[in-house]
PDB file of C-alpha atoms in Angstrom:
ATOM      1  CA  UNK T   1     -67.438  15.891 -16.607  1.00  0.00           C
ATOM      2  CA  UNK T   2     -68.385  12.951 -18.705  1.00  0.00           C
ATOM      3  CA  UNK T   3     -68.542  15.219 -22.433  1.00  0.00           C
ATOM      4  CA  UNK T   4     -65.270  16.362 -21.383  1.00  0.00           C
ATOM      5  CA  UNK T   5     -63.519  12.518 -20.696  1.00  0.00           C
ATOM      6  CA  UNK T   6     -65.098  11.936 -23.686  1.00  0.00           C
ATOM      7  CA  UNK T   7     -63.571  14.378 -25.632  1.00  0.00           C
ATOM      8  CA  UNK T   8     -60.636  13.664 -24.386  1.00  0.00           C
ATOM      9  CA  UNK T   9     -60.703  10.272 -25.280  1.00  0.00           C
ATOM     10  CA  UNK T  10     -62.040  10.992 -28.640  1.00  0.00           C
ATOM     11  CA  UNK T  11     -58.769  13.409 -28.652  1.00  0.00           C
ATOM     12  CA  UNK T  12     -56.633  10.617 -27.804  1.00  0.00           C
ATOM     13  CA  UNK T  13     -55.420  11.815 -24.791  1.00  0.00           C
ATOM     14  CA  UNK T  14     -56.805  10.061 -21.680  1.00  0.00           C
ATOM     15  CA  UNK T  15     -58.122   5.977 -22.090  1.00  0.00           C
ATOM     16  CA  UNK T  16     -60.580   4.074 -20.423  1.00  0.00           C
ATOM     17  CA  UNK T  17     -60.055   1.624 -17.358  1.00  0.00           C
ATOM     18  CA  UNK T  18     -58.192  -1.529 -18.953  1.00  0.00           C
ATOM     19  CA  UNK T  19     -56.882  -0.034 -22.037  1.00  0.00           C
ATOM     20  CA  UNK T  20     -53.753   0.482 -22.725  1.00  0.00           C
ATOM     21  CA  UNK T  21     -52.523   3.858 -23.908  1.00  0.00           C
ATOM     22  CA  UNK T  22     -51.563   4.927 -27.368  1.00  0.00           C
ATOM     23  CA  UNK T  23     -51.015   8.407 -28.311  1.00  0.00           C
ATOM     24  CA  UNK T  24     -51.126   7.606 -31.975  1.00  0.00           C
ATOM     25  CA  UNK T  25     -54.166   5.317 -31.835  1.00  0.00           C
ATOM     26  CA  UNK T  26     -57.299   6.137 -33.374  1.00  0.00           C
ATOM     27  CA  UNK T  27     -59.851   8.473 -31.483  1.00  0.00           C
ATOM     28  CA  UNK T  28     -61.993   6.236 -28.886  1.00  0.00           C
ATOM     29  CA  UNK T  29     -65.882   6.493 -29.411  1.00  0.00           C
ATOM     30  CA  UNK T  30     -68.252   8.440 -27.590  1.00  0.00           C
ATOM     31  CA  UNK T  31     -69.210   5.934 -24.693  1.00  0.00           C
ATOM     32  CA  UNK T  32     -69.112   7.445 -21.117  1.00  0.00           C
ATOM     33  CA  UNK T  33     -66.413   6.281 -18.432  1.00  0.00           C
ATOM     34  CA  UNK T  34     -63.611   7.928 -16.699  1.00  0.00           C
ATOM     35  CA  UNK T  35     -60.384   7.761 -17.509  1.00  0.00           C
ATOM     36  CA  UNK T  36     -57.515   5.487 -16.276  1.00  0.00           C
ATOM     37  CA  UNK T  37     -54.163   6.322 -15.125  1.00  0.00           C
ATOM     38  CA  UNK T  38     -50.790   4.466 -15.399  1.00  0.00           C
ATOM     39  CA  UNK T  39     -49.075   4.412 -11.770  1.00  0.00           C
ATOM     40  CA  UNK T  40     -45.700   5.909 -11.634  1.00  0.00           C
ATOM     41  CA  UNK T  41     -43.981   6.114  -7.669  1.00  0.00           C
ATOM     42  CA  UNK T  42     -41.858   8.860  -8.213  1.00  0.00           C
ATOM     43  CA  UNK T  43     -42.173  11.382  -5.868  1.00  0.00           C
ATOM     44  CA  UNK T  44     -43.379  15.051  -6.363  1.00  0.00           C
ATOM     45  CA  UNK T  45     -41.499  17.978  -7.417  1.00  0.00           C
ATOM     46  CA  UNK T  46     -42.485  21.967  -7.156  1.00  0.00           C
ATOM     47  CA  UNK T  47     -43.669  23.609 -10.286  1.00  0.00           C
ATOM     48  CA  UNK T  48     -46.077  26.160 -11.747  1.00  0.00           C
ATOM     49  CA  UNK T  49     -48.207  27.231 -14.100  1.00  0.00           C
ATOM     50  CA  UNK T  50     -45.663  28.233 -16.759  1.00  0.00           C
ATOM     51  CA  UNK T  51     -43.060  25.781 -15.861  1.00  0.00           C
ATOM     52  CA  UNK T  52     -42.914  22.283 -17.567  1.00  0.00           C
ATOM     53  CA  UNK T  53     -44.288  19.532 -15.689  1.00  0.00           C
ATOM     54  CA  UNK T  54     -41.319  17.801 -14.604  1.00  0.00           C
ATOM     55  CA  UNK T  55     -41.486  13.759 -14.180  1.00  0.00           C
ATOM     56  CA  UNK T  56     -38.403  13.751 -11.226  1.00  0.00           C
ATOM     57  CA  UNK T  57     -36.750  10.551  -9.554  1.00  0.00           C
ATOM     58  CA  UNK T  58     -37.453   9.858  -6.144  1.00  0.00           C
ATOM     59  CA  UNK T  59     -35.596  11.413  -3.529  1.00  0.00           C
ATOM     60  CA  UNK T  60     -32.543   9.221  -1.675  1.00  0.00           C
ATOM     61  CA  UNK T  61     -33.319   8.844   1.792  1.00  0.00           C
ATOM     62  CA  UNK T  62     -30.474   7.796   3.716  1.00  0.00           C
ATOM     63  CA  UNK T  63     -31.474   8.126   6.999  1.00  0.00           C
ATOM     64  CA  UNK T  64     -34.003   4.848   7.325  1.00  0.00           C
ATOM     65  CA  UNK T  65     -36.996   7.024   7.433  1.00  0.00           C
ATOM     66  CA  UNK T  66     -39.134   6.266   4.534  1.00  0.00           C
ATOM     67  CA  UNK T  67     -41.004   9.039   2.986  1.00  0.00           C
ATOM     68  CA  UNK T  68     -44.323   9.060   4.618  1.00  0.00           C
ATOM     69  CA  UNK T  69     -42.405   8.707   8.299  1.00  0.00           C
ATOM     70  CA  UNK T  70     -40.612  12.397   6.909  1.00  0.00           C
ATOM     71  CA  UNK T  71     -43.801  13.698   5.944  1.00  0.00           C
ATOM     72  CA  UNK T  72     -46.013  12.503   9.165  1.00  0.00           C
ATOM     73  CA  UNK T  73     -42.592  14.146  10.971  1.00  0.00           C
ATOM     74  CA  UNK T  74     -43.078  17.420   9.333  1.00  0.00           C
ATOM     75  CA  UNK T  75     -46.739  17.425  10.063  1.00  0.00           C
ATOM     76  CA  UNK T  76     -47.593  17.705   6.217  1.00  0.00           C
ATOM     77  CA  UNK T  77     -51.715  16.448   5.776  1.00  0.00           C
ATOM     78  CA  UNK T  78     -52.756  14.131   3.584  1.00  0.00           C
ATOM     79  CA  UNK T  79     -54.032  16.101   0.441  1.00  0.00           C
ATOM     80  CA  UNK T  80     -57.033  15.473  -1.479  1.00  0.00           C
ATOM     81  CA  UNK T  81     -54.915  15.025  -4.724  1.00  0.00           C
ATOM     82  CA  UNK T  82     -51.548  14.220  -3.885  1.00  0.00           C
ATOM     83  CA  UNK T  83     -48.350  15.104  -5.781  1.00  0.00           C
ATOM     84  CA  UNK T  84     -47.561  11.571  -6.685  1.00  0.00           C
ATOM     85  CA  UNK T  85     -51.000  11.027  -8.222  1.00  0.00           C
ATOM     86  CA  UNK T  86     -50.371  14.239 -10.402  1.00  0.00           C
ATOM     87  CA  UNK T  87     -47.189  12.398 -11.297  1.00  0.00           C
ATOM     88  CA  UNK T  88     -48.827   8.917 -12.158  1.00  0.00           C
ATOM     89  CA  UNK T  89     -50.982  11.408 -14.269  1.00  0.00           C
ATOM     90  CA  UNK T  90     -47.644  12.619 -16.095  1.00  0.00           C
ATOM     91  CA  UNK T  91     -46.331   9.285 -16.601  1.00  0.00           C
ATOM     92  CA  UNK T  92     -49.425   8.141 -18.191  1.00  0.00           C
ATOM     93  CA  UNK T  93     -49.135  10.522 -20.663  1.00  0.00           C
ATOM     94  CA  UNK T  94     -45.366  10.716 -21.194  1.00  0.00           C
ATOM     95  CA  UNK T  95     -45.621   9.801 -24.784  1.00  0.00           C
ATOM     96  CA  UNK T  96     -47.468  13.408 -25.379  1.00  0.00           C
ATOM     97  CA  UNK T  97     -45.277  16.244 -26.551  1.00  0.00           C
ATOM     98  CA  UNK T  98     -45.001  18.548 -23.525  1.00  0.00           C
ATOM     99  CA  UNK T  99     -47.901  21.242 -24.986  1.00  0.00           C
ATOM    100  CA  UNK T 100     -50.303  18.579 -25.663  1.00  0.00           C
ATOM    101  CA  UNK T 101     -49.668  17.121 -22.099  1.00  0.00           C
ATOM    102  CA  UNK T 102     -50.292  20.977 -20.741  1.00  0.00           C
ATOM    103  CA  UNK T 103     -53.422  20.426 -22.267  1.00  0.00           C
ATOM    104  CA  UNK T 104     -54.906  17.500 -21.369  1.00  0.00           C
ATOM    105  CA  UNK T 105     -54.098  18.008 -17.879  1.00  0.00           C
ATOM    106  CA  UNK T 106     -55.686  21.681 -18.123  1.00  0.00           C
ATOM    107  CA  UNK T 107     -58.672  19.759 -19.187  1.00  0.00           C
ATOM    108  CA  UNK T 108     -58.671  17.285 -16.849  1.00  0.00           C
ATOM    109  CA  UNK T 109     -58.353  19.998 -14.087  1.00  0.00           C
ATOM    110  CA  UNK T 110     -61.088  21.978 -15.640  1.00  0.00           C
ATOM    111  CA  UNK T 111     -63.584  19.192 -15.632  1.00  0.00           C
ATOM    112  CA  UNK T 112     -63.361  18.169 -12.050  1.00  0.00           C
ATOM    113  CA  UNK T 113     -64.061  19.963  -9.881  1.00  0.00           C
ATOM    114  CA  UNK T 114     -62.549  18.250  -6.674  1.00  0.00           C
ATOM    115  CA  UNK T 115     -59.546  19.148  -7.587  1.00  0.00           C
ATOM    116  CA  UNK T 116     -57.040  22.119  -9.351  1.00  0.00           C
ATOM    117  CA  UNK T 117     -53.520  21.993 -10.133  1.00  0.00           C
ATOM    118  CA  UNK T 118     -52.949  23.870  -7.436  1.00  0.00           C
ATOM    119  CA  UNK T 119     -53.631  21.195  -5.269  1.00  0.00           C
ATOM    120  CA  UNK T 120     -50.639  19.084  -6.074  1.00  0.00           C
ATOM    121  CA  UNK T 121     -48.059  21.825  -6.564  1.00  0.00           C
ATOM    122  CA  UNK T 122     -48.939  22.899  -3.015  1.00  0.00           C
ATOM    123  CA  UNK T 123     -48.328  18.994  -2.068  1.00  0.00           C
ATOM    124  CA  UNK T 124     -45.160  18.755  -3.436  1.00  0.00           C
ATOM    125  CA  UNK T 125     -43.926  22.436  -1.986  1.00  0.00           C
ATOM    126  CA  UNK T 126     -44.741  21.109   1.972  1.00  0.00           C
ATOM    127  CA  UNK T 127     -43.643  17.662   0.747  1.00  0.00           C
ATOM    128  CA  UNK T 128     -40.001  19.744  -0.580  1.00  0.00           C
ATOM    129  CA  UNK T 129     -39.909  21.727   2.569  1.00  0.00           C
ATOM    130  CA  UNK T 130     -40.423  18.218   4.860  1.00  0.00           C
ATOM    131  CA  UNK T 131     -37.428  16.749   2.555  1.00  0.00           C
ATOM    132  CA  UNK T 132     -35.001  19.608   2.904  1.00  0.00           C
ATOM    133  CA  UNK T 133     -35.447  19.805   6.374  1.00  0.00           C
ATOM    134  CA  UNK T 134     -34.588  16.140   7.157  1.00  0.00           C
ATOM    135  CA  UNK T 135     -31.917  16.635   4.494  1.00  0.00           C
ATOM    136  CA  UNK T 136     -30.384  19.910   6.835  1.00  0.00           C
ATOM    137  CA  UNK T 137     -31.008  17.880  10.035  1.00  0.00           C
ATOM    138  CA  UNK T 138     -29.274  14.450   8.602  1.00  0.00           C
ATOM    139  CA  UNK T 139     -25.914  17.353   7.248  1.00  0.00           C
ATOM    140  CA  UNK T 140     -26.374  18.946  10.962  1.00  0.00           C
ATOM    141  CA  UNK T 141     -26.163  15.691  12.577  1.00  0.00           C
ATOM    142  CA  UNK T 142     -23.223  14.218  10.170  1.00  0.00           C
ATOM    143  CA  UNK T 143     -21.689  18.272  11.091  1.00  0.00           C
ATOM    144  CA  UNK T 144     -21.736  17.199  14.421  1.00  0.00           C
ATOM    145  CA  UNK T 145     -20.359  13.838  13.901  1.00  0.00           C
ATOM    146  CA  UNK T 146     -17.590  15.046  12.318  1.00  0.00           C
ATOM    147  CA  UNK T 147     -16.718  17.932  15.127  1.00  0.00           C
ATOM    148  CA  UNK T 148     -17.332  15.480  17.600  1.00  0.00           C
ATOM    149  CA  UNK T 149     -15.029  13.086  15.586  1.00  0.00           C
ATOM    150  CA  UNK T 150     -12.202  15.692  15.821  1.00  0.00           C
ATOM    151  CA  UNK T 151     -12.402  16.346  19.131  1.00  0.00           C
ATOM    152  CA  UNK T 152     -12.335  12.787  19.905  1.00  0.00           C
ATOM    153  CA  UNK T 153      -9.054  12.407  17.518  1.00  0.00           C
ATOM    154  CA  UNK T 154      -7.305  15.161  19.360  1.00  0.00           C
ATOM    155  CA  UNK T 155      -7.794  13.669  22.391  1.00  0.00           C
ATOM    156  CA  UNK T 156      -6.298  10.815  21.465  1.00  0.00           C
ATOM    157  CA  UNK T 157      -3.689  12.099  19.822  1.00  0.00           C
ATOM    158  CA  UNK T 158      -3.151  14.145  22.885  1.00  0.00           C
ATOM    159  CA  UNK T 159      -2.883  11.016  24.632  1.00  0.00           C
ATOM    160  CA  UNK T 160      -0.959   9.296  22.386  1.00  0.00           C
ATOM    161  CA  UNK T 161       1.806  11.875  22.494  1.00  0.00           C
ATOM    162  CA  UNK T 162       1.903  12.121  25.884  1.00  0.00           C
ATOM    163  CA  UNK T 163       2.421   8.052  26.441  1.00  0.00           C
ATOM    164  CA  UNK T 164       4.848   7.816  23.509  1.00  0.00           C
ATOM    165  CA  UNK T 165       6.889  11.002  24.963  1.00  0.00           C
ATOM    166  CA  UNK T 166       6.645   9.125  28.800  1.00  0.00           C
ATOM    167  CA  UNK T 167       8.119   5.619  26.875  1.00  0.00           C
ATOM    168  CA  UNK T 168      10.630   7.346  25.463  1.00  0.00           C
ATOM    169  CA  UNK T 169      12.256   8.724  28.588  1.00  0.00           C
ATOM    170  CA  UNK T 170      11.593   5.579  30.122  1.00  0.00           C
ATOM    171  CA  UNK T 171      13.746   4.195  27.120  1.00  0.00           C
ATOM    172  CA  UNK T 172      15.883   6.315  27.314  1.00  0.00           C
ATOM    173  CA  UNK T 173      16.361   6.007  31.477  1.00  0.00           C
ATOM    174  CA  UNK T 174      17.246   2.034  30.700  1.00  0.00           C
ATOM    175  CA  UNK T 175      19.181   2.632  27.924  1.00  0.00           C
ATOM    176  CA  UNK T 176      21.402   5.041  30.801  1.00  0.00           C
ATOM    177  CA  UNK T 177      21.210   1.974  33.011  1.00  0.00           C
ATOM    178  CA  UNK T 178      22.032  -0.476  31.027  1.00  0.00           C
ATOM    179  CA  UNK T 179      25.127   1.606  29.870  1.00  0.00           C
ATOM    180  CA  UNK T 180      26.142   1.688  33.271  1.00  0.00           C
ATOM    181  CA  UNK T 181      25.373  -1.499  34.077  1.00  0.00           C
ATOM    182  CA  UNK T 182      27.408  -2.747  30.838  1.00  0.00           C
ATOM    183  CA  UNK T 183      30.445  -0.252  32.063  1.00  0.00           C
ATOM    184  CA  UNK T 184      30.204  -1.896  35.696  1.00  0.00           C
ATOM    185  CA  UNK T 185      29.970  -5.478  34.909  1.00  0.00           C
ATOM    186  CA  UNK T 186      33.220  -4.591  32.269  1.00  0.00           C
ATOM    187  CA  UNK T 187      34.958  -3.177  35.122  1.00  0.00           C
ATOM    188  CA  UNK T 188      34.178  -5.753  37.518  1.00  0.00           C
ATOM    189  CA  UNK T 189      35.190  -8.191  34.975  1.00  0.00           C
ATOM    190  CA  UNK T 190      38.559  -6.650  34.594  1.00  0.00           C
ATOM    191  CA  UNK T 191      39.160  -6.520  38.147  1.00  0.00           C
ATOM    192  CA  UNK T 192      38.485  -9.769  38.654  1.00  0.00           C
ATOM    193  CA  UNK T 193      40.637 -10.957  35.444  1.00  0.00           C
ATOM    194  CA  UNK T 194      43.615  -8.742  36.864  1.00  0.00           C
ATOM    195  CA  UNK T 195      43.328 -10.224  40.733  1.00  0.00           C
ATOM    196  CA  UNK T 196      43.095 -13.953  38.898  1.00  0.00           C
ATOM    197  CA  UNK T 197      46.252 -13.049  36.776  1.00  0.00           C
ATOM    198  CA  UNK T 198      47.838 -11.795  39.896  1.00  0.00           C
ATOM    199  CA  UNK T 199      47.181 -14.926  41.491  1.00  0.00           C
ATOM    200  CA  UNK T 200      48.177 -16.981  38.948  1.00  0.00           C
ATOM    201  CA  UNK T 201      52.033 -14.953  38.754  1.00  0.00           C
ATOM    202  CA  UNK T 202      52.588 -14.805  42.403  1.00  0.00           C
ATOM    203  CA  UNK T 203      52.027 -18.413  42.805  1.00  0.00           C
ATOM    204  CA  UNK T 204      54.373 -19.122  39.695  1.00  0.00           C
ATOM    205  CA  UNK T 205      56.912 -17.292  41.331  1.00  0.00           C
ATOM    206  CA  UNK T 206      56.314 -19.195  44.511  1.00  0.00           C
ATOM    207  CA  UNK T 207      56.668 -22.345  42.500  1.00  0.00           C
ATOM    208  CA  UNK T 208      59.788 -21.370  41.143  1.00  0.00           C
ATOM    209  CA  UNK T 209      61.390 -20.501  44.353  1.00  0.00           C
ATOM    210  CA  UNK T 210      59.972 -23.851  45.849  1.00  0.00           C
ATOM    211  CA  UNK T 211      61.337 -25.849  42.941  1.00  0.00           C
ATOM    212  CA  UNK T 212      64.698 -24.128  43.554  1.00  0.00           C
ATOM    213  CA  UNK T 213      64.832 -25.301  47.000  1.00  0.00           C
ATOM    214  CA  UNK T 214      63.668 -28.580  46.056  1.00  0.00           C
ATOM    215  CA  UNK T 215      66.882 -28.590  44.018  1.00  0.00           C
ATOM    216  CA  UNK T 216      69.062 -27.672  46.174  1.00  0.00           C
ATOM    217  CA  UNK T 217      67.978 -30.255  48.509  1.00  0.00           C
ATOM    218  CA  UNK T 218      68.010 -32.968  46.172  1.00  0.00           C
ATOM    219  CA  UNK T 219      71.276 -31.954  45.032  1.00  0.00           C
ATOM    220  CA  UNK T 220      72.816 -31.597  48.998  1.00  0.00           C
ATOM    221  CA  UNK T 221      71.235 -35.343  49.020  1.00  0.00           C
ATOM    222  CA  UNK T 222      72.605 -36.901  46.374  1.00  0.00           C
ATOM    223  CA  UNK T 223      76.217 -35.216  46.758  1.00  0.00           C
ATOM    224  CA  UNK T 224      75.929 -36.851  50.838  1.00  0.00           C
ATOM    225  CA  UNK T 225      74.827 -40.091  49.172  1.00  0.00           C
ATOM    226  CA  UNK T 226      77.981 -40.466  47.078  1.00  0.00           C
ATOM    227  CA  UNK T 227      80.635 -39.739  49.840  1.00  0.00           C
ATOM    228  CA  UNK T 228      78.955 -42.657  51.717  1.00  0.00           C
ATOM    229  CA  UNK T 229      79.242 -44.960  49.068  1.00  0.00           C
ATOM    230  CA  UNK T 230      82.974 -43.953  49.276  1.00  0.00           C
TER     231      UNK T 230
END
């Protein structure tokens, strides 16, 4: 393990704790040490052997779960090398071309033996599988919502019909009434206007007949008066 950090420091590939990284620096010397890492938090994605190490974004989670609380949901175990460490490994070495990168983690797998790249692909696959299924139960559960939701708006629309079909003939029952009402106060005005007119044309006929007496009398008076005088 310690010839092959070495030569993979010598290489240029891997640096020692507290150094920074530079692809195009110089080979390192020979001294003895392990290797240091630059941490990265994206999450894992599934690959393979022949695939290119992908260095993905972290998955959204929308459902307030963090990742762990999906993971400890599914039941996934902690893993001895986890897929985010092989993806801190990746982003260490991002400035390699992708073949060169192949092989310095190929060497890094071959000289510990703790560990294969098998490890953290298998990682990332239960870590995938934990993710989709939250993912299907989140689109079941928003499914649900939204047949729920429907149900809920045809009931109320239901409802709504009904009460707006029960105002109107309500409305239009007092709109009936107050046409009749209108029609009966009109004809009870009338009446009344024709009985006051009446009134009014019988007692200025009664007047005039009075007044004519009146005449007459005042004129029987005054013709008595005279022949007195006489």
């Amino acid at each position: 393990m310690k010839g092959m950090m070495n030569l993979l420091e010598r290489a240029g590939l891997v640096r020692r704790e507290g150094e920074a990284f530079d692809p195009d620096a110089a080979p390192a010397s020979g001294d003895s040490g392990d290797a240091a890492l630059v941490a990265s938090q994206a999450p894992p994605r599934p690959s393979d052997h022949g695939a290119p190490l992908a260095n993905e974004g972290p998955v959204a989670d929308v459902s307030g779960l963090s990742l762990a609380q999906i993971y400890a949901s599914a039941g996934v175990a902690a893993a001895s090398y986890p897929a985010e460490r092989l993806l801190r490994l990746l982003d260490g070495l991002k400035a390699m071309e992708e073949g060169t990168r192949r092989q310095a983690i190929a060497a890094m797998d071959a000289a510990d033996d703790t560990w294969t790249i098998a490890d953290p692909l298998h990682d990332a696959s239960l870590k995938i599988a934990a993710i989709e299924a939250h993912a299907a139960t989140l689109r079941a559960g928003v499914t649900q919502a939204e047949q729920d939701t429907q149900m809920t708006l045809g009931a109320v629309q239901q409802r709504q019909d009904k009460s707006v079909a029960e105002i109107k003939r309500q409305i239009n029952e007092l709109e009936g009434l107050l046409a009749r009402e209108l029609a009966r106060g009109a004809q009870e005005s009338a009446a009344l206007a024709a009985t006051l007119q009446s009134r009014r044309e019988a007692a200025l006929r009664e007047l005039e007949s009075l007044m004519r007496t009146v005449g007459q009398f005042q004129a029987l008076v005054s013709q008595f008066k005279s022949a007195g005088a006489a």
